[in-house]
CSV table of C-alpha atoms (C1' of nucleotides) in Angstrom, one decimal:
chain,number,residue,atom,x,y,z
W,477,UNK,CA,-103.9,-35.2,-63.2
W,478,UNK,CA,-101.0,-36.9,-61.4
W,479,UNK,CA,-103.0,-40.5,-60.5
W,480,UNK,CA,-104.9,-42.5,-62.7
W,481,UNK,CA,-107.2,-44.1,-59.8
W,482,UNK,CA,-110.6,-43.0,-59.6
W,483,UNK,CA,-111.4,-40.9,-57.7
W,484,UNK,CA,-114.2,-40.8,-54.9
W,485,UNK,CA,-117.3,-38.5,-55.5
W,486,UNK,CA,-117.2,-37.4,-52.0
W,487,UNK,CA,-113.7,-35.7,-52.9
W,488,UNK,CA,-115.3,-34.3,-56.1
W,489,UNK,CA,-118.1,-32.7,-54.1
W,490,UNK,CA,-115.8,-30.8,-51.8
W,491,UNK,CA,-113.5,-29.3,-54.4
W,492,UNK,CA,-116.1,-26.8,-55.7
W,493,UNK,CA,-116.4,-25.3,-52.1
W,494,UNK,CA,-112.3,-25.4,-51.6
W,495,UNK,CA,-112.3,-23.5,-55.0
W,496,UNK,CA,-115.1,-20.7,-53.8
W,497,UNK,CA,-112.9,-20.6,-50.3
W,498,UNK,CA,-109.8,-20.1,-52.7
W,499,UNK,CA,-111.6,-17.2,-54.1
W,500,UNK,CA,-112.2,-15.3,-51.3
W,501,UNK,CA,-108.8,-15.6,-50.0
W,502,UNK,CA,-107.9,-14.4,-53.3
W,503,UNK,CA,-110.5,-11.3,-53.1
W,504,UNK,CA,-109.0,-10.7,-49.2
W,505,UNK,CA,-105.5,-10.7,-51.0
W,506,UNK,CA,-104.1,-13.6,-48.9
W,507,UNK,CA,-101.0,-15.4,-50.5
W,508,UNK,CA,-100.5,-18.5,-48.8
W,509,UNK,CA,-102.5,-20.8,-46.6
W,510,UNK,CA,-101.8,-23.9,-44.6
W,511,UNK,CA,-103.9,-27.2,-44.7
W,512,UNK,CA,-104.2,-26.0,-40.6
W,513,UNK,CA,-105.5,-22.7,-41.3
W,514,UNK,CA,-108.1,-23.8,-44.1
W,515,UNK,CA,-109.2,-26.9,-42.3
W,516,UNK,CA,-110.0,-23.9,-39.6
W,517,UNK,CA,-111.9,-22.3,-42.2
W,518,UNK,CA,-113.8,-25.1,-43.6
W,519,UNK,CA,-114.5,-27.5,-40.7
W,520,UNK,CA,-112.8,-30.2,-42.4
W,521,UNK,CA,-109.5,-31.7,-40.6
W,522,UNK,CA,-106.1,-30.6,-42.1
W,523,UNK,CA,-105.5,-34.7,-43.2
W,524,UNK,CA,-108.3,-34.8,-44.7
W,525,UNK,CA,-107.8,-31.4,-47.1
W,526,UNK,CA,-104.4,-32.5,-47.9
W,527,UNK,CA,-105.7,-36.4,-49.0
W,528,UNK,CA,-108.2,-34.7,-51.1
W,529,UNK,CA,-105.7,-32.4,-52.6
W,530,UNK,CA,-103.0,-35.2,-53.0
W,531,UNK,CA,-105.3,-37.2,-55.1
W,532,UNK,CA,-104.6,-34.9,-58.1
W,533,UNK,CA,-100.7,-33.9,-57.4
W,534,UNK,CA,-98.9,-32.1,-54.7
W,535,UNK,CA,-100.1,-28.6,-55.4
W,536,UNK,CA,-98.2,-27.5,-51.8
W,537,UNK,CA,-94.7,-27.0,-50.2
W,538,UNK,CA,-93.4,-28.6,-46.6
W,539,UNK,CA,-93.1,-25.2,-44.7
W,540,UNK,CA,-95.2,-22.6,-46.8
W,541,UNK,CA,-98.8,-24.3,-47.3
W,542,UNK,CA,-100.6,-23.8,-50.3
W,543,UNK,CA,-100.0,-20.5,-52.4
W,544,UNK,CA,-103.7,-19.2,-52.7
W,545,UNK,CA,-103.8,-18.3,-56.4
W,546,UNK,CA,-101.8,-21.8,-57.8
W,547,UNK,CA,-104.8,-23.6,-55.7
W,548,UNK,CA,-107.7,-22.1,-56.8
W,549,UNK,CA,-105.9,-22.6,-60.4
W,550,UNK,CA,-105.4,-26.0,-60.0
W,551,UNK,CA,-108.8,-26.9,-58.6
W,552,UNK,CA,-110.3,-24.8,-61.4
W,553,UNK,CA,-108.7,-26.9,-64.1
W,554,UNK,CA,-109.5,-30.3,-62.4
W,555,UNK,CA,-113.0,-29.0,-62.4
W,556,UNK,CA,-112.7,-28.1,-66.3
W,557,UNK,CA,-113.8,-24.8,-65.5
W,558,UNK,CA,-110.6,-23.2,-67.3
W,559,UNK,CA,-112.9,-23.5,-70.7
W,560,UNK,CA,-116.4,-22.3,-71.7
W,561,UNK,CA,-119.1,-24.3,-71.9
W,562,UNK,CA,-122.5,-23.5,-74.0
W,563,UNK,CA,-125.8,-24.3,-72.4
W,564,UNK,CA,-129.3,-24.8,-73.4
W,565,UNK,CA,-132.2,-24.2,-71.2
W,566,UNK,CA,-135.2,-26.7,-71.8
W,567,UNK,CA,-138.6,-24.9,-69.9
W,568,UNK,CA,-138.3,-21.2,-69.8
W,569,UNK,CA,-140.0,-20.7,-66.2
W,570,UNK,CA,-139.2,-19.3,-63.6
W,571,UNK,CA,-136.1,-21.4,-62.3
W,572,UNK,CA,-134.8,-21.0,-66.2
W,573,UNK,CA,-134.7,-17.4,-65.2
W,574,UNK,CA,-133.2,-17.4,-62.0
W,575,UNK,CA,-130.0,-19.7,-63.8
W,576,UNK,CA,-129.9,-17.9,-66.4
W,577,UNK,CA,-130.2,-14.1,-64.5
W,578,UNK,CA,-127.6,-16.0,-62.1
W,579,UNK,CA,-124.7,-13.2,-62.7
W,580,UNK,CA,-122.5,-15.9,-61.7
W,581,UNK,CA,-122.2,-17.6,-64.9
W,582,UNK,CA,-121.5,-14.8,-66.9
W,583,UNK,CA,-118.0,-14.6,-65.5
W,584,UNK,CA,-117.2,-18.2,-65.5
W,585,UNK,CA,-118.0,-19.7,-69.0
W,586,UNK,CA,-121.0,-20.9,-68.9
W,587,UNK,CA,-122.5,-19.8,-71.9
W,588,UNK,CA,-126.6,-19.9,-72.5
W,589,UNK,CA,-127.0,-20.3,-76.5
W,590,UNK,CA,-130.7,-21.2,-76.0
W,591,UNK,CA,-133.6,-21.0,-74.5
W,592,UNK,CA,-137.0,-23.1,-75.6
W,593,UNK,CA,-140.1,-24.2,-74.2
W,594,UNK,CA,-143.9,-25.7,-75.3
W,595,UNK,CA,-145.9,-23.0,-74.3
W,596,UNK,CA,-147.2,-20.5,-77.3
W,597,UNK,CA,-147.3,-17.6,-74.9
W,598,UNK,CA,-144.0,-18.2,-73.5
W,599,UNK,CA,-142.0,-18.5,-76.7
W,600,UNK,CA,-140.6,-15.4,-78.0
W,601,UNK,CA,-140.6,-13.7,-74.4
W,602,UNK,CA,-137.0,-12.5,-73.7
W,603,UNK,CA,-135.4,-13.8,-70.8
W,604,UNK,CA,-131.9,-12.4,-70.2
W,605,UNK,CA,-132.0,-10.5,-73.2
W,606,UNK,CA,-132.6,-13.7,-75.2
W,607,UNK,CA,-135.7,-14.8,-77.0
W,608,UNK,CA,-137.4,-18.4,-76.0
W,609,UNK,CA,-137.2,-20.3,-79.1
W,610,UNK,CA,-140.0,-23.1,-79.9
W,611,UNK,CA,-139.2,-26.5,-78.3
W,612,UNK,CA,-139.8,-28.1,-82.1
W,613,UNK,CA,-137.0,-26.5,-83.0
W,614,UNK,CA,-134.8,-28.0,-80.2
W,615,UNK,CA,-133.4,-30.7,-82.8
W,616,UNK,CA,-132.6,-28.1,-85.2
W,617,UNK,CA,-130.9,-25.7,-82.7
W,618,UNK,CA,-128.6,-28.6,-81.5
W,619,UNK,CA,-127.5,-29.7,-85.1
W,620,UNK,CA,-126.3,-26.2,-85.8
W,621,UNK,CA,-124.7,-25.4,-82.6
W,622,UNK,CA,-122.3,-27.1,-81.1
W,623,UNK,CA,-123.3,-27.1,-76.9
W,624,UNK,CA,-122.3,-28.7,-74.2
W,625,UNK,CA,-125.0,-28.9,-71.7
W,626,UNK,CA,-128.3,-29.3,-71.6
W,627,UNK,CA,-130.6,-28.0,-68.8
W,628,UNK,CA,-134.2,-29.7,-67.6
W,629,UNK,CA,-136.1,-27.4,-66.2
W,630,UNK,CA,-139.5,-28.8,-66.9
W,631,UNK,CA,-142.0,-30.4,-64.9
W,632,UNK,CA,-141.3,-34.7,-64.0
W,633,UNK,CA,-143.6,-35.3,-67.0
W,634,UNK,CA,-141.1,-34.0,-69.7
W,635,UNK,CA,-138.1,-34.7,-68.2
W,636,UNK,CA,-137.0,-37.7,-69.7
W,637,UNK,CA,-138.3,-36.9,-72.8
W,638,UNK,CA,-135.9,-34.0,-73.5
W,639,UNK,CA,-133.2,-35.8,-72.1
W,640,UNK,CA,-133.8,-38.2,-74.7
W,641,UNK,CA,-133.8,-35.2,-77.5
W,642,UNK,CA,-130.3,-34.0,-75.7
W,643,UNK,CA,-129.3,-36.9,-76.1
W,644,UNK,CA,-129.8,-38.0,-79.9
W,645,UNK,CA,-128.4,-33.9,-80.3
W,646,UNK,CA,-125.2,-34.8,-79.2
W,647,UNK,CA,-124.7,-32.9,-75.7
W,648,UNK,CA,-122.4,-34.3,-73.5
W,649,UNK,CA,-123.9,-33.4,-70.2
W,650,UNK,CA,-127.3,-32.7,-68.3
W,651,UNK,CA,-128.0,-30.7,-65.6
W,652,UNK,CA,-131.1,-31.9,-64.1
W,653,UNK,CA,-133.6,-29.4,-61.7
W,654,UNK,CA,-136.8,-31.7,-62.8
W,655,UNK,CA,-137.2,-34.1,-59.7
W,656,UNK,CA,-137.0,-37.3,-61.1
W,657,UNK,CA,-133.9,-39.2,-62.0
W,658,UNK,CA,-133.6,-39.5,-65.9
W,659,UNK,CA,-132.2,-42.6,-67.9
W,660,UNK,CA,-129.9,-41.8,-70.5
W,661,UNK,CA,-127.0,-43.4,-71.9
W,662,UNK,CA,-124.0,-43.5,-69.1
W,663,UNK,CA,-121.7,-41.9,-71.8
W,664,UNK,CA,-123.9,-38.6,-70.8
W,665,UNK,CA,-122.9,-37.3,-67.2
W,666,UNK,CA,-126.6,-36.2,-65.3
W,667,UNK,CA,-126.2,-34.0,-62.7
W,668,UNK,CA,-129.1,-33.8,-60.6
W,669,UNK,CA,-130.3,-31.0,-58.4
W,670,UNK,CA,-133.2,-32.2,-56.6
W,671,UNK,CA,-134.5,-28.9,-54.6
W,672,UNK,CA,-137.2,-31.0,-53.2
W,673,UNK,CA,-134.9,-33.8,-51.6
W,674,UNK,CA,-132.7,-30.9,-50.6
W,675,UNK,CA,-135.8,-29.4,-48.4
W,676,UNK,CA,-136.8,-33.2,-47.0
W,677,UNK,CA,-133.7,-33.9,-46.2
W,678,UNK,CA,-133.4,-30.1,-44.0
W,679,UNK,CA,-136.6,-31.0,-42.1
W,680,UNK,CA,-135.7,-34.4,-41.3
W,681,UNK,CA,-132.1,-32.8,-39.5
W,682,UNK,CA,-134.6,-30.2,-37.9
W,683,UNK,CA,-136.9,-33.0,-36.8
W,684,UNK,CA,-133.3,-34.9,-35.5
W,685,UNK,CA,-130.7,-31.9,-34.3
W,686,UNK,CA,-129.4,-34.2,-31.8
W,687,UNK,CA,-127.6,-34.7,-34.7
O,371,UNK,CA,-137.6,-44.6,-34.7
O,372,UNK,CA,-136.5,-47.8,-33.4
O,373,UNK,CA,-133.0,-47.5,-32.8
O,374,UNK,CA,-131.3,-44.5,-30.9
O,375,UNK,CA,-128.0,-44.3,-33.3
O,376,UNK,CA,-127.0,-41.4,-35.0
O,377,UNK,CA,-128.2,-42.3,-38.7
O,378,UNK,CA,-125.2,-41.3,-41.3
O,379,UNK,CA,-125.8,-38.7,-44.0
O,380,UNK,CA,-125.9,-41.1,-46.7
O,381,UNK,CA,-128.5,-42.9,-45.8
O,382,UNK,CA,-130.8,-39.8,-45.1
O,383,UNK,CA,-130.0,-38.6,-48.0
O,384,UNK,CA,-131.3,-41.8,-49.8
O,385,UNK,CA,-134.7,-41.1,-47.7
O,386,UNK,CA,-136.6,-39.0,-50.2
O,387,UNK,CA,-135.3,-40.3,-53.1
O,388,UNK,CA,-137.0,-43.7,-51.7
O,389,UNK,CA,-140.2,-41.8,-51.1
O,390,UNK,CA,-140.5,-40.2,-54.8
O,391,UNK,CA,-140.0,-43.3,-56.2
O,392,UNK,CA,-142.7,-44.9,-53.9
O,393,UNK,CA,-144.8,-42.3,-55.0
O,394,UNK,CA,-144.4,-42.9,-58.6
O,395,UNK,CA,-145.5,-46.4,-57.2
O,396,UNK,CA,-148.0,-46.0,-55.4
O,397,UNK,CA,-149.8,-43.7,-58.9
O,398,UNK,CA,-149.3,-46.6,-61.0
O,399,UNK,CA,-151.3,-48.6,-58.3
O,400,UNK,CA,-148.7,-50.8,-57.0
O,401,UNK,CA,-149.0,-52.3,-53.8
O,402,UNK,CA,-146.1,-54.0,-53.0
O,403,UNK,CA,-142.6,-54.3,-53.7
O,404,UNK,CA,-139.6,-56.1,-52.6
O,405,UNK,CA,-136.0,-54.8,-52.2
O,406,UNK,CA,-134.9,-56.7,-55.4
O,407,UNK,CA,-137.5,-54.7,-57.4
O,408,UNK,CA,-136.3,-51.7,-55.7
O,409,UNK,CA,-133.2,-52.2,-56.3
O,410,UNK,CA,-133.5,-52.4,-59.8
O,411,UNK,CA,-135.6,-49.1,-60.2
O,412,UNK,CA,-133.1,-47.3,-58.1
O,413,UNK,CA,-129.9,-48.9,-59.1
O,414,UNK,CA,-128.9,-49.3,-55.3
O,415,UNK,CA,-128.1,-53.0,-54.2
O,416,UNK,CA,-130.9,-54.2,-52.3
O,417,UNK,CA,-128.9,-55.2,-49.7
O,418,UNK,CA,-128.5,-51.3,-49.1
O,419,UNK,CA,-132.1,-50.4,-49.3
O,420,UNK,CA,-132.7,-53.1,-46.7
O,421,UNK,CA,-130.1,-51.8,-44.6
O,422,UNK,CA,-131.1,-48.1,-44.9
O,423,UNK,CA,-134.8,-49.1,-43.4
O,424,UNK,CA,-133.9,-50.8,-40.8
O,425,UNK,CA,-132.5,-48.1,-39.4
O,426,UNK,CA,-135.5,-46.9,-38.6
O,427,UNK,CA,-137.7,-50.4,-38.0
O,428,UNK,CA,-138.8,-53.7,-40.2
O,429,UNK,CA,-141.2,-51.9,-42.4
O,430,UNK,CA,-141.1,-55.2,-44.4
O,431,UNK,CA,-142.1,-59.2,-44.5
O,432,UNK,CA,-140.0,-61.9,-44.9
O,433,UNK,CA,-141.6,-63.6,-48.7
O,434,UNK,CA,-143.7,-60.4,-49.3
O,435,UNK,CA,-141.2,-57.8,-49.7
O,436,UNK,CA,-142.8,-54.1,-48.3
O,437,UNK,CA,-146.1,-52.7,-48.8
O,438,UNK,CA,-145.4,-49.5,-51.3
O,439,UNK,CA,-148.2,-47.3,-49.4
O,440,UNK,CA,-147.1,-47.8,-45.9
O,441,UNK,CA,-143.3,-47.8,-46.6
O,442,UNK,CA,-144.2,-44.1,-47.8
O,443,UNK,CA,-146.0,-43.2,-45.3
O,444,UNK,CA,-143.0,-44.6,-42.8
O,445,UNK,CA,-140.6,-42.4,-44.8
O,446,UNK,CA,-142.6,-39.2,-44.8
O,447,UNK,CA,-142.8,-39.4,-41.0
O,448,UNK,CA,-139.3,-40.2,-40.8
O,449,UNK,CA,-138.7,-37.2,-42.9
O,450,UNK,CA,-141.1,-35.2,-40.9
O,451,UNK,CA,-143.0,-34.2,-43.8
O,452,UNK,CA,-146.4,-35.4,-42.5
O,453,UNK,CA,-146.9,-31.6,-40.6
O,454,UNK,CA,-147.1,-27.9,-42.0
O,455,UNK,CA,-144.4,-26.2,-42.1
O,456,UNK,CA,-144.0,-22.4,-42.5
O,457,UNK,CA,-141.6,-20.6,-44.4
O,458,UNK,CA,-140.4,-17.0,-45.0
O,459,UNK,CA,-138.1,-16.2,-48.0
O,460,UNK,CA,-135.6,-13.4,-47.7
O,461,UNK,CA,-134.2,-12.3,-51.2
O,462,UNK,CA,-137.4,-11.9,-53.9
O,463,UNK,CA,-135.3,-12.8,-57.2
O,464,UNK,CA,-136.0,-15.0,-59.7
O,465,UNK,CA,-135.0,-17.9,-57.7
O,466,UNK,CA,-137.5,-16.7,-55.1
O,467,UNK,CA,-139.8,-16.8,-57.6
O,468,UNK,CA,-139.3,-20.5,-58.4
O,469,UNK,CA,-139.4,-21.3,-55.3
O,470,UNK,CA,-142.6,-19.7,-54.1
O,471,UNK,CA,-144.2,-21.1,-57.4
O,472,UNK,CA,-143.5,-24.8,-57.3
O,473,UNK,CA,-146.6,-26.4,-57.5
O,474,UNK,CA,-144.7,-28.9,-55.2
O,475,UNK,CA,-144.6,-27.3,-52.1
O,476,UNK,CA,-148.2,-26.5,-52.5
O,477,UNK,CA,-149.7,-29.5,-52.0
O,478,UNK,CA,-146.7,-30.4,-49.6
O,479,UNK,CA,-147.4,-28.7,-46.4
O,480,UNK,CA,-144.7,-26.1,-47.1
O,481,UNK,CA,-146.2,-22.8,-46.8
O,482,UNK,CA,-144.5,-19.5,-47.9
O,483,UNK,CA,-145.9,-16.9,-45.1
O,484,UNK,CA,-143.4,-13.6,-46.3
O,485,UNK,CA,-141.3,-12.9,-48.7
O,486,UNK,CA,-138.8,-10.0,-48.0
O,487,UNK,CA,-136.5,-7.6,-49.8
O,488,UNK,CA,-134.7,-4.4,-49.8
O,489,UNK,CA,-135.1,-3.2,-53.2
O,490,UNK,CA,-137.7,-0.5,-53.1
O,491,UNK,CA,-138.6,-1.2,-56.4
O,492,UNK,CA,-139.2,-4.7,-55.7
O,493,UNK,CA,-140.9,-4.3,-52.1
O,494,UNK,CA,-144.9,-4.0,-53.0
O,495,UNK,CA,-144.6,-6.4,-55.8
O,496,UNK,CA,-146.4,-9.7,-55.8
O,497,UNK,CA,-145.2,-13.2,-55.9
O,498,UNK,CA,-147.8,-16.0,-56.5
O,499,UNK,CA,-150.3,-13.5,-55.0
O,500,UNK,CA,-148.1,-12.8,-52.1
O,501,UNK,CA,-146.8,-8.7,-51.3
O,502,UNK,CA,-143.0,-8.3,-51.2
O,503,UNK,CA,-142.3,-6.6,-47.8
O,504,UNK,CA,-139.4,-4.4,-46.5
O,505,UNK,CA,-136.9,-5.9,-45.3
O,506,UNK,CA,-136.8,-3.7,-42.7
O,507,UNK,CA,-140.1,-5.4,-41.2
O,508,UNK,CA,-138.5,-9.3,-41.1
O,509,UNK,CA,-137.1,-9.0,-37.3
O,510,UNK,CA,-141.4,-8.2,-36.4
O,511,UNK,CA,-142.9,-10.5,-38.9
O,512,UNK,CA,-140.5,-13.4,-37.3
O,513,UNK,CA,-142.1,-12.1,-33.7
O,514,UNK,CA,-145.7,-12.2,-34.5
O,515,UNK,CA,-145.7,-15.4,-36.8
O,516,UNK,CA,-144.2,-18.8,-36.0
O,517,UNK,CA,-142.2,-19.5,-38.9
O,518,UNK,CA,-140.3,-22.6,-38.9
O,519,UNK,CA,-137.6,-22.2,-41.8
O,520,UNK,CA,-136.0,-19.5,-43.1
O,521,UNK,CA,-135.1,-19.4,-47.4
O,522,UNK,CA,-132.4,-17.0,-48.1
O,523,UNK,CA,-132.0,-16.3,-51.7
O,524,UNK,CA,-129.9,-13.2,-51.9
O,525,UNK,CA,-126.2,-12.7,-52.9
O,526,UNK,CA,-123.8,-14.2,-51.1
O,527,UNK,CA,-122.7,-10.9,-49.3
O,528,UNK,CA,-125.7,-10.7,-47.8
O,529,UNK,CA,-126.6,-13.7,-46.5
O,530,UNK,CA,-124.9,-14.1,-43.3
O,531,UNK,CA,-126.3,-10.8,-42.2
O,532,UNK,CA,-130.1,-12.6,-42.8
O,533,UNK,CA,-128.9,-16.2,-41.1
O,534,UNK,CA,-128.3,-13.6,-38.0
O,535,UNK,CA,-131.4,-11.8,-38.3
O,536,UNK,CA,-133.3,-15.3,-38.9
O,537,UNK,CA,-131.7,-16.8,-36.5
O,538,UNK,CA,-132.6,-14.1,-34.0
O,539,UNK,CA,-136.2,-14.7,-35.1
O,540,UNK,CA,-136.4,-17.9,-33.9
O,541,UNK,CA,-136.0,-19.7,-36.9
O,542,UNK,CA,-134.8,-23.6,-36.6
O,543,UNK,CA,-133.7,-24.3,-39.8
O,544,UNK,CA,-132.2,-22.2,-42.6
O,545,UNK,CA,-132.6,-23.3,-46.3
O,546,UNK,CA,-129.8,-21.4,-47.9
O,547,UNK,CA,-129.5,-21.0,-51.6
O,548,UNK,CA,-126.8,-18.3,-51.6
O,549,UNK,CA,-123.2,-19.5,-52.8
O,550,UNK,CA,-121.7,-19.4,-49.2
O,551,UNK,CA,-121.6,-20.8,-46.0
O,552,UNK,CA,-123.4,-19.3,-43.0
O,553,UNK,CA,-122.2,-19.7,-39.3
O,554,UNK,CA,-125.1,-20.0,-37.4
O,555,UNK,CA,-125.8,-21.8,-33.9
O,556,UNK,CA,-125.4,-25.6,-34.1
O,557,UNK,CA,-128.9,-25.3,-33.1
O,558,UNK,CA,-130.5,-24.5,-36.1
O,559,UNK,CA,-130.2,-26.6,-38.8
O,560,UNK,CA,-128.4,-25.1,-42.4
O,561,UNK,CA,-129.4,-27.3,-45.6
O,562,UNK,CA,-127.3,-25.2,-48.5
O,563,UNK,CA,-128.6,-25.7,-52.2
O,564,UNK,CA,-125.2,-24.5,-53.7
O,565,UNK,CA,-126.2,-24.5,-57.2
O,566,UNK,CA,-122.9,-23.7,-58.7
O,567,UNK,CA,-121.1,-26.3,-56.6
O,568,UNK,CA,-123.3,-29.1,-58.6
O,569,UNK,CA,-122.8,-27.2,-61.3
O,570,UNK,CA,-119.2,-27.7,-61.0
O,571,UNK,CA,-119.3,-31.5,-60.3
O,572,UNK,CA,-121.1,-31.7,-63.4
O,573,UNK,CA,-118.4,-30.4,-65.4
O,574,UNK,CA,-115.5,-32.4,-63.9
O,575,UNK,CA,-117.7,-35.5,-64.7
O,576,UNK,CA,-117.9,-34.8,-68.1
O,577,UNK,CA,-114.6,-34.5,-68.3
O,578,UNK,CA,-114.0,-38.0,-66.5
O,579,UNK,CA,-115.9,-39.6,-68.1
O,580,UNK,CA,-114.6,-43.3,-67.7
O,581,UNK,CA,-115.5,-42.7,-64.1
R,979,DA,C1',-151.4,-79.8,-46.6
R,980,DA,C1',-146.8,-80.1,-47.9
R,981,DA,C1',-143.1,-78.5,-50.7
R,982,DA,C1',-140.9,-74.9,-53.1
R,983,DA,C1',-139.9,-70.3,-53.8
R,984,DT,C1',-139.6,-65.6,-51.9
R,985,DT,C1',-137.8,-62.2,-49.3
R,986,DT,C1',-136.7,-59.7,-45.0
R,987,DG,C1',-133.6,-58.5,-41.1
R,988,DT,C1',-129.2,-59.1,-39.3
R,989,DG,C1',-124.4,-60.2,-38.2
R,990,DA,C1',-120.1,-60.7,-40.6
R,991,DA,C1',-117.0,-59.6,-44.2
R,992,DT,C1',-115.5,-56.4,-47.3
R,993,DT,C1',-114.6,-52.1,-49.2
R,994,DA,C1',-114.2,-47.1,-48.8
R,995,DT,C1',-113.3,-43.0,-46.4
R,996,DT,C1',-111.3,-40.3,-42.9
R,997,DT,C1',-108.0,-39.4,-39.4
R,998,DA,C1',-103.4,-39.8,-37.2
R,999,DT,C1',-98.5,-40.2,-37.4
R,1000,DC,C1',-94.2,-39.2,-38.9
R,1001,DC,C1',-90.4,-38.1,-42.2
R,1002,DA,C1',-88.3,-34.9,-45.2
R,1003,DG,C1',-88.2,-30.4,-47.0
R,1004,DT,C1',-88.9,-25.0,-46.2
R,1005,DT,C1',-89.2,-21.1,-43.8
R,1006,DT,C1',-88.4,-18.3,-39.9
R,1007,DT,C1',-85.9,-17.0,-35.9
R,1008,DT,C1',-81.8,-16.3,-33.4
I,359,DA,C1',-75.2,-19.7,-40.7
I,360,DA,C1',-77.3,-22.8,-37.4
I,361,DA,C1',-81.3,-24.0,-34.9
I,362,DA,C1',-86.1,-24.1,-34.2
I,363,DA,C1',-90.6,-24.1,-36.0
I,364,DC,C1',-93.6,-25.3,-39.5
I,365,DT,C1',-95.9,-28.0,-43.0
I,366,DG,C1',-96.9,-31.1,-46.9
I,367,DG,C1',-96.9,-35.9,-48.6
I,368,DA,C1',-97.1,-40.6,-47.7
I,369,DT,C1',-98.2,-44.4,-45.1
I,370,DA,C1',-100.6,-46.6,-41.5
I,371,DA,C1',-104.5,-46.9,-38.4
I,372,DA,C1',-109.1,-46.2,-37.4
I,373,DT,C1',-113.7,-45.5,-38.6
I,374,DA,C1',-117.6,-45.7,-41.6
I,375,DA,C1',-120.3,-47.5,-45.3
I,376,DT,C1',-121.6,-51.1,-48.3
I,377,DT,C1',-122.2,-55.7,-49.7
I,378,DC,C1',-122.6,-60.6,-48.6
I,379,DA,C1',-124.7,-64.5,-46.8
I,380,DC,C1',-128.0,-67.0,-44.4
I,381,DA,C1',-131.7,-68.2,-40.9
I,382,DA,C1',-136.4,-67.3,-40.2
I,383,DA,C1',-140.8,-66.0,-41.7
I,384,DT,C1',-144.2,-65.7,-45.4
I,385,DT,C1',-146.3,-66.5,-49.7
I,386,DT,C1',-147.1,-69.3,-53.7
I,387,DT,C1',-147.3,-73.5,-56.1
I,388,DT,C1',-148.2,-78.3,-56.5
DNA sequence: AAAAATTTGTGAATTATTTATCCAGTTTTT
DNA sequence: AAAAACTGGATAAATAATTCACAAATTTTT
């Protein structure tokens, strides 16, 4: 990273969607692209594409653009997503399944090591070719294996308290699907990914398409 | 809605995190609470939480702070979550699944009228009691019912041809939870749930840690 | 009943984000 | 090989979002 500054979520947020654009060009075998053209492509302005960019070092060239590979690249290691990561799953339901079925993350390093949930009749089921293991042994399973992230699946009940459990095991990051916001140390990054808020938030700009 | 301005994303995006925690609230038999208190739960200032209702009218009193059951109601019509709404979902995967089973939306007002596919193998099944139908059968379905919102869950190759069909059924708002983005009619409203993306922001966070 | 303590709503100040402008390299055309 | 066209990076300007500060209204305490 070329600046020490922090750097505004908003710009974080938009990276991930420059990265999957990147990837298409890539897949339609274009080489180069200018901040004009993308910003064409995206809907953002050309400034505004090139600010972002510019916060982590000039990836372009005056003349050329961007060279469509070397971006996608470059995004992918400010991401982090150059490495792979090893996931649990906390509640094996039915949005377990859809992440872990997701084919996605079987090219792109995100490794699911375990699966566990509470439910007697659910644990040992196979989901993705993996067996649910027994919540109790949660502690266990996160002393012996080094992972990464943890994901809540589980109802608002139990949220917090498996984040607590990820936690004291020693993972580094949560992704959270339950709908409430968890409190956990603030050296642990929580991601949250709130379907329901996602849904309110569609009917309200139905409700408002004035816009 | 008291004032005619265009209300900024951020603050609609605030909207139903307020509401869930004024639910919490109002379960735990809380009747009032002031922006200070809020603030605290929320970790916003309380200078923002006042700001972000007013946008909409003084839903509070000067030395009592704002009445938990009424500011809830205020946000759910704000929302426009106080009516049915009626949903078709076009891709019946796991994430499908998820969806159609979230005890949420039950009690919500969200109600899942079809669920489509293409897979023959899949078409006939059922989905929290629901058939699968053909695919074939959306463009009819979408004339004889009045659905409101359209959930596409299928691969991302796929789901611009369904924003097209949905949109030509009349839909006004797409909920999309495929990893790309449709071009539709300003129109109709597109809410994305890109789960990778958050995914992704999740990973550069834990990676930048000291924020 | 008066005084003290709360607490909202709002305009102003501050901070953050986005957009516009322009200079200096590159590439393309002639 | 020179001229013209293009384009990123950096800085400045404009816009937007957040926080501050305080009068006015209400509740609580004395």
């Amino acid at each position: 990273m070329a600046k020490n500054e922090k750097i505004s979520s908003a710009v974080i947020r938009r990276l991930p969607r420059y990265r999957r654009y990147l990837g298409e060009l890539i897949k339609k075998d274009v080489a180069r692209i200018s901040s004009k053209e993308f910003s064409e492509i995206l809907g953002y302005t050309a400034s505004q594409i090139r600010q972002d960019l510019n916060n982590f070092g000039g990836f372009g060239q005056q003349g050329y653009g961007y060279n469509v590979k070397e971006l996608h690249g470059q995004i992918s290691k400010i991401l982090g997503i150059m490495q792979e990561y090893h996931l649990v799953i906390v509640g094996a339901n039915h949005m377990a399944k859809a992440l872990a079925n997701y084919s996605y993350y079987k090219t792109a390093g995100f490794i699911i090591d375990g699966l566990f949930d509470i439910n007697p009749e659910i644990i040992g089921t196979e989901i993705d070719g993996k067996k649910v293991l027994d919540y109790v042994e949660l502690d266990n399973f996160l002393q012996n294996n080094k992972i990464d992230i943890g994901v809540i699946c589980t109802n608002k009940q139990s949220a917090q308290g498996v984040a607590e459990k990820l936690e004291k095991g020693g993972i580094k990051g949560i992704w959270n699907i339950a709908p409430v916001d968890l409190v956990v140390d603030k050296s642990i990054q929580v991601e949250n990914l709130h379907i329901s808020d996602s849904l309110h938030a569609l009917v309200y700009y139905m409700n408002h398409e004035e816009q």
